[in-house]
Backbone as numpy.savetxt, mean C-alpha at the origin, in Angstrom:
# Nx Ny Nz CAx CAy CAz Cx Cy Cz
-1.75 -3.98 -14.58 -2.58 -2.81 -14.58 -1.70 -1.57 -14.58
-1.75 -0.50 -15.37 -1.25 0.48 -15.40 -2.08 1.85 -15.20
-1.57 2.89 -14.60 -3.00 4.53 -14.68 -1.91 5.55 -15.82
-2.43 5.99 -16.39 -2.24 6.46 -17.05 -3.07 8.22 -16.98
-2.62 9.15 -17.71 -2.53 10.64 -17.20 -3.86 11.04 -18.78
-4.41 11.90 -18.72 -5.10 12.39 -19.29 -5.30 12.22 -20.98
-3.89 12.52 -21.08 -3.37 12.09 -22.73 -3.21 10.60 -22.99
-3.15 9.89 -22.27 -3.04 7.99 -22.30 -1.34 7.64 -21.80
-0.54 8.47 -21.54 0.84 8.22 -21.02 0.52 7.31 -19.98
1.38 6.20 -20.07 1.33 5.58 -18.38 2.01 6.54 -17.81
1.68 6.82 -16.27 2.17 7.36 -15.24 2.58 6.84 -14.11
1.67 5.06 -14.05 2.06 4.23 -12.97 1.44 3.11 -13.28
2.77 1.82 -12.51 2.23 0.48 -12.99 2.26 -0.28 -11.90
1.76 -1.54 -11.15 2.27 -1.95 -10.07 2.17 -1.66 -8.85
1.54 -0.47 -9.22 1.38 0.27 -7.73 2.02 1.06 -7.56
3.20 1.40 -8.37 3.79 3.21 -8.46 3.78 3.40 -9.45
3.69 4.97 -8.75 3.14 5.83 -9.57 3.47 7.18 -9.27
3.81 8.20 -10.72 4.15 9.61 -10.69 3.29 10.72 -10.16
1.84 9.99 -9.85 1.12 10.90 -9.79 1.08 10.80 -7.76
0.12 11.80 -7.53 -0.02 12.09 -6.07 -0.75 11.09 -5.43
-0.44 10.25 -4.50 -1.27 9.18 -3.98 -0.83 8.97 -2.43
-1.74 8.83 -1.15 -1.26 9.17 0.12 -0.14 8.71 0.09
0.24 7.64 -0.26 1.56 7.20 0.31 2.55 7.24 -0.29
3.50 8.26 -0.20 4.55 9.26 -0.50 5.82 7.94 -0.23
6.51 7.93 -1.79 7.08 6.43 -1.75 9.04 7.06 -2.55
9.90 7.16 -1.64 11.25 7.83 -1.87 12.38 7.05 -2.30
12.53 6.71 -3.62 13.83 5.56 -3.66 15.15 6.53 -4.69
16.34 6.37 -4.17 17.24 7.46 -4.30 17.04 8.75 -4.59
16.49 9.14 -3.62 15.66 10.45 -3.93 14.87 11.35 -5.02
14.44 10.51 -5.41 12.81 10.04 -6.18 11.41 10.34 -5.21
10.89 11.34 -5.41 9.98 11.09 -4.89 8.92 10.70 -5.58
8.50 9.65 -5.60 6.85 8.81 -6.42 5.78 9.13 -5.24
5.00 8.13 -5.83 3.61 7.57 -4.45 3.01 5.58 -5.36
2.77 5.28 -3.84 1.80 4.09 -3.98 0.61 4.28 -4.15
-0.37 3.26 -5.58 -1.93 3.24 -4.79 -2.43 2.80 -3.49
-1.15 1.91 -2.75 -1.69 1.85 -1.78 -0.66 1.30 -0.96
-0.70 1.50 0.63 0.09 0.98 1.84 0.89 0.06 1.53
-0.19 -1.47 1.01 0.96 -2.34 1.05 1.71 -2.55 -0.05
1.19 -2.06 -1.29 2.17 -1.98 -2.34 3.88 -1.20 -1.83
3.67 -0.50 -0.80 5.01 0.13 0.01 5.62 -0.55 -0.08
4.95 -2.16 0.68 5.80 -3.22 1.32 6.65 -4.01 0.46
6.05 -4.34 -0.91 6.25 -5.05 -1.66 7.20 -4.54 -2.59
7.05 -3.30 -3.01 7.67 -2.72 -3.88 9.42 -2.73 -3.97
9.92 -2.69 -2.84 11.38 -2.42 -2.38 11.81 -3.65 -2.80
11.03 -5.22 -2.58 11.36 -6.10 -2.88 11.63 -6.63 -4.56
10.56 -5.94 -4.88 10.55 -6.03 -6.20 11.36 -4.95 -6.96
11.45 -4.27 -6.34 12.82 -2.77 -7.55 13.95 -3.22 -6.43
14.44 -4.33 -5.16 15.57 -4.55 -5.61 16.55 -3.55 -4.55
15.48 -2.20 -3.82 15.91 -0.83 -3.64 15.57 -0.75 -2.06
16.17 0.20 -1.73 15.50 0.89 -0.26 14.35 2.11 -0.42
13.67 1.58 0.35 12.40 3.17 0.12 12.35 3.43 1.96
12.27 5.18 1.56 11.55 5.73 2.52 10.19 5.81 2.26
9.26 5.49 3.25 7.88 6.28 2.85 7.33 6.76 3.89
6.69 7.78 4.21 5.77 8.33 4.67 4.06 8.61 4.04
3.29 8.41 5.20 1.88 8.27 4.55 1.12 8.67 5.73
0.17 9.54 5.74 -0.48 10.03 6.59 -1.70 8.99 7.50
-1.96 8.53 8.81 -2.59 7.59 9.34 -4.36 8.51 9.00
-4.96 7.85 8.66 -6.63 8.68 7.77 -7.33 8.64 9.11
-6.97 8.23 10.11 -7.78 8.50 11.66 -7.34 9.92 12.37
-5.95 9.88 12.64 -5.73 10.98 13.43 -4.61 11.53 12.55
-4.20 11.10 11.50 -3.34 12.90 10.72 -2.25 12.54 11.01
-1.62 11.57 11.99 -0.52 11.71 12.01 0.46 10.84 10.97
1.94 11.65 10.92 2.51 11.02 9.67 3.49 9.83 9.78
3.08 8.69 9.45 3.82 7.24 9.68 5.04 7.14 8.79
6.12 6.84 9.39 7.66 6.69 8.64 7.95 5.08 8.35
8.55 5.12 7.08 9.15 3.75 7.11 10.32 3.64 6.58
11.20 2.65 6.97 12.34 2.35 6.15 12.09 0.92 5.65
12.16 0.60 4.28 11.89 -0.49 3.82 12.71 -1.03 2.90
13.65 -2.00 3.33 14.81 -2.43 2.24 14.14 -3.69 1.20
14.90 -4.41 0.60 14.30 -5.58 0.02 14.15 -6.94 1.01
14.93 -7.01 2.26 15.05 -7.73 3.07 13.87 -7.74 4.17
13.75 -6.62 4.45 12.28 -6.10 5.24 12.19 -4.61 5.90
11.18 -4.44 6.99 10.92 -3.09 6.89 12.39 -2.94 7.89
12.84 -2.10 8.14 13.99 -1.64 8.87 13.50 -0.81 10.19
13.01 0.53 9.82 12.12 1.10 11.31 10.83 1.54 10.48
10.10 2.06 11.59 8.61 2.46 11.38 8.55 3.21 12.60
7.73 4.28 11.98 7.45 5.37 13.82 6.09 5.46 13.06
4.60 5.62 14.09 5.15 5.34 15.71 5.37 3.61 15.56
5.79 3.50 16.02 6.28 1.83 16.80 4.80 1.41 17.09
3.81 1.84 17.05 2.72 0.92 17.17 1.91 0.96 15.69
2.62 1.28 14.38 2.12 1.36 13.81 1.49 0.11 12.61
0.38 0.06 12.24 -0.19 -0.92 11.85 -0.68 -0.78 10.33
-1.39 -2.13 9.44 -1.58 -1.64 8.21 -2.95 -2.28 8.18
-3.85 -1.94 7.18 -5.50 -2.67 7.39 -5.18 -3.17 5.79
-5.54 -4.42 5.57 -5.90 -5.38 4.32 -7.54 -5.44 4.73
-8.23 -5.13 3.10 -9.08 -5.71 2.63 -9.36 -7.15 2.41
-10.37 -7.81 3.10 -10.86 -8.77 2.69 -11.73 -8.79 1.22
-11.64 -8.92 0.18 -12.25 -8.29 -0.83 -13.67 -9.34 -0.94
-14.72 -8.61 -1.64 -16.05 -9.30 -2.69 -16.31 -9.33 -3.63
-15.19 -9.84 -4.37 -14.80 -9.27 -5.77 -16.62 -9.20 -6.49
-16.07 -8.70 -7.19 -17.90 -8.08 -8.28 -17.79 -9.07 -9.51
-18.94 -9.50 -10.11 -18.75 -10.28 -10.81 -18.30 -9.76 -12.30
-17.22 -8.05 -12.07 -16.51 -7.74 -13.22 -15.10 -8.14 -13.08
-14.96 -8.52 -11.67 -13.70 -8.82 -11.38 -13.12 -7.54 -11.23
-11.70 -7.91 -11.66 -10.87 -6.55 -11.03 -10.26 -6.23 -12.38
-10.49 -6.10 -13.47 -9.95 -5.76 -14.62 -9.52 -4.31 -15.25
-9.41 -3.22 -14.57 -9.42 -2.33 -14.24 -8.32 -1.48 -13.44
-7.62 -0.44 -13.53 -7.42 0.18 -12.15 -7.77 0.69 -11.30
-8.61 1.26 -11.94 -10.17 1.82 -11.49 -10.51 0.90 -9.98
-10.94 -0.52 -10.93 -11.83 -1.15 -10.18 -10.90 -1.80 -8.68
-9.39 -1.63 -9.29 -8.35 -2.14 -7.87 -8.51 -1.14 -6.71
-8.36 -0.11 -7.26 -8.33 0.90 -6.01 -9.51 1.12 -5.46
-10.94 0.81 -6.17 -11.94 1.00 -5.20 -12.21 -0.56 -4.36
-11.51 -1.53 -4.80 -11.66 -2.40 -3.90 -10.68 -2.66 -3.26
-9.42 -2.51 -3.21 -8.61 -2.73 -2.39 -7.95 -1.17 -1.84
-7.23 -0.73 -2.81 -6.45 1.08 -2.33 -6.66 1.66 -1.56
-8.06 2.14 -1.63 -8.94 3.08 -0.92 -9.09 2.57 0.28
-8.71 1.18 0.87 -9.75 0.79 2.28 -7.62 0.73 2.83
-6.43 0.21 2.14 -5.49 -0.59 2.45 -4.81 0.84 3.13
-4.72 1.05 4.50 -3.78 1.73 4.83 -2.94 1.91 6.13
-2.06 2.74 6.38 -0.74 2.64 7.41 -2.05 3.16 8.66
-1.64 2.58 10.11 -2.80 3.44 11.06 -1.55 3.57 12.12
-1.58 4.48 13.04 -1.03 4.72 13.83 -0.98 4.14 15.12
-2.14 3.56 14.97 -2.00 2.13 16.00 -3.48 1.36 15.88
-3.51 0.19 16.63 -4.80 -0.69 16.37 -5.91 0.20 16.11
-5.94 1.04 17.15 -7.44 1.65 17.78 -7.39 2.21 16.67
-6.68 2.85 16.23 -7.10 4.23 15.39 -7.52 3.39 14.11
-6.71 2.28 13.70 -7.34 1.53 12.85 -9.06 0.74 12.89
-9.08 0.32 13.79 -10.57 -0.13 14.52 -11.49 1.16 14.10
-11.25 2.29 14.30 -12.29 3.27 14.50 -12.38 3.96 13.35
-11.27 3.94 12.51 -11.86 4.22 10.78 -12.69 3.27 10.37
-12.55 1.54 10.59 -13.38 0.97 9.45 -14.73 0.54 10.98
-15.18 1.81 11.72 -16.02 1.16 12.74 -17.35 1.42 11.62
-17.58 2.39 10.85 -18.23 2.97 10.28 -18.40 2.21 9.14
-18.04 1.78 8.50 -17.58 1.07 7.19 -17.57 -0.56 7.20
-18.66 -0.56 5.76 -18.82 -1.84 5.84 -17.52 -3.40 5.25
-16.44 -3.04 4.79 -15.69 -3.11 4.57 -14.99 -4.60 5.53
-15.14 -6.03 5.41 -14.09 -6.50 5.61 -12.60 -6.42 5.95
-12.07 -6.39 7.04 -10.59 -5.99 7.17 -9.93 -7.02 8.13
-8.60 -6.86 7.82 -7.62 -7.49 9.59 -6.76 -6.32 9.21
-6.43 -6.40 10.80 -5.34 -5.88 11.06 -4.02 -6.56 11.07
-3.02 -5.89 10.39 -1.83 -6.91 10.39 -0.49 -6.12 11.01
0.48 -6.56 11.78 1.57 -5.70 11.95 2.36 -5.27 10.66
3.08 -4.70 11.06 4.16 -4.20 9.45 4.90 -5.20 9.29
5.67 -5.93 10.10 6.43 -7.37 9.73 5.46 -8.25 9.08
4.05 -8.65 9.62 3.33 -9.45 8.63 2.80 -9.15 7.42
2.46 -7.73 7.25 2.38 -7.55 6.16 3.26 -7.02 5.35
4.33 -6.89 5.60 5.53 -7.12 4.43 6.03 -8.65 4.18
5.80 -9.57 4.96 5.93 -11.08 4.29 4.60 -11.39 3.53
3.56 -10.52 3.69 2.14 -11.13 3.00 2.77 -10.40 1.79
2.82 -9.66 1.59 3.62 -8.42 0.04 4.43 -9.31 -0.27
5.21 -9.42 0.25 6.42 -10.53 -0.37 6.00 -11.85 -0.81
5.13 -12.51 -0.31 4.52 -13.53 -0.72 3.71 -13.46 -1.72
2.89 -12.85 -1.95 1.63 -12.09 -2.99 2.68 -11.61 -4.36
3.96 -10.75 -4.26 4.79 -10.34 -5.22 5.28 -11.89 -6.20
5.79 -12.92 -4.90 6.33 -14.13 -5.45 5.84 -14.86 -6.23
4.33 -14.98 -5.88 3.18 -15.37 -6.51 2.92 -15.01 -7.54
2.85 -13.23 -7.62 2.66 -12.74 -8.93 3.46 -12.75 -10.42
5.07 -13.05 -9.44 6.23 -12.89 -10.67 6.23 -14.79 -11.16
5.59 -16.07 -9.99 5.84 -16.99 -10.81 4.95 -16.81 -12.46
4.33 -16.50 -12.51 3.03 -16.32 -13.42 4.09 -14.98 -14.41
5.00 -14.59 -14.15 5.37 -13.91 -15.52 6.43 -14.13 -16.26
């Protein structure tokens, strides 16, 4: 899946991307963005690279740091910080789309500043979720990436 900019240029494939997307994604001082949190996780593994990222927690504003090599995440502030996966329902268009990725997965997948604050965004929202630490969900990324590259 690729997004592409007004004129049909790709702008982002994979989950990065040139354009503005919360999660502000830094590899040799590059600044990109992810469609989403855990594409963060995965990404470093797959380009090979170290990323900084920062991404704002959508409960309380505050801004979550990461260091993420290809090996795994390195630090994260705050230290209680957490990531929410979609359980998805896929539609019977499937996900064929980028469109259709980010409204089912992007939009719900993000960094929280700790459990609670995660709990109390999707209290409202009908939305399937777990909560996962950042170590598990950078081996779920890593696993999901492995998966994806046997198939190419």
């Amino acid at each position: 899946m690729c997004e592409r900019d007004g004129d049909g240029n790709v702008v982002g494939i994979a989950g990065l991307s040139q354009n503005q997307h919360p999660h502000r994604f830094t590899l040799n001082g590059i600044r990109l963005s992810t469609w989403c949190a855990l594409d963060s996780l995965f990404l470093p593994v797959m380009l090979q690279q170290t990323a900084l990222v920062s991404s704002p927690c959508p409960t309380t504003g505050e801004t979550i740091r990461l260091t993420i090599t290809p090996e795994g995440v390195t630090s994260y502030q705050p230290a209680s910080t957490v990531i929410s996966i979609v359980i998805p329902q896929p539609t019977k268009n499937g996900l064929e789309s980028v469109e259709e990725i980010w409204m089912t997965f992007c939009h719900h997948i993000h960094f929280f500043s700790s459990p609670q604050a995660a709990q109390e965004w999707f209290a409202a929202r009908e939305q399937e979720i777990a909560i996962l630490s950042i170590e598990e969900a950078f081996e779920l990324g890593r696993l999901t990436l492995s998966e994806v590259l046997r198939h190419i």
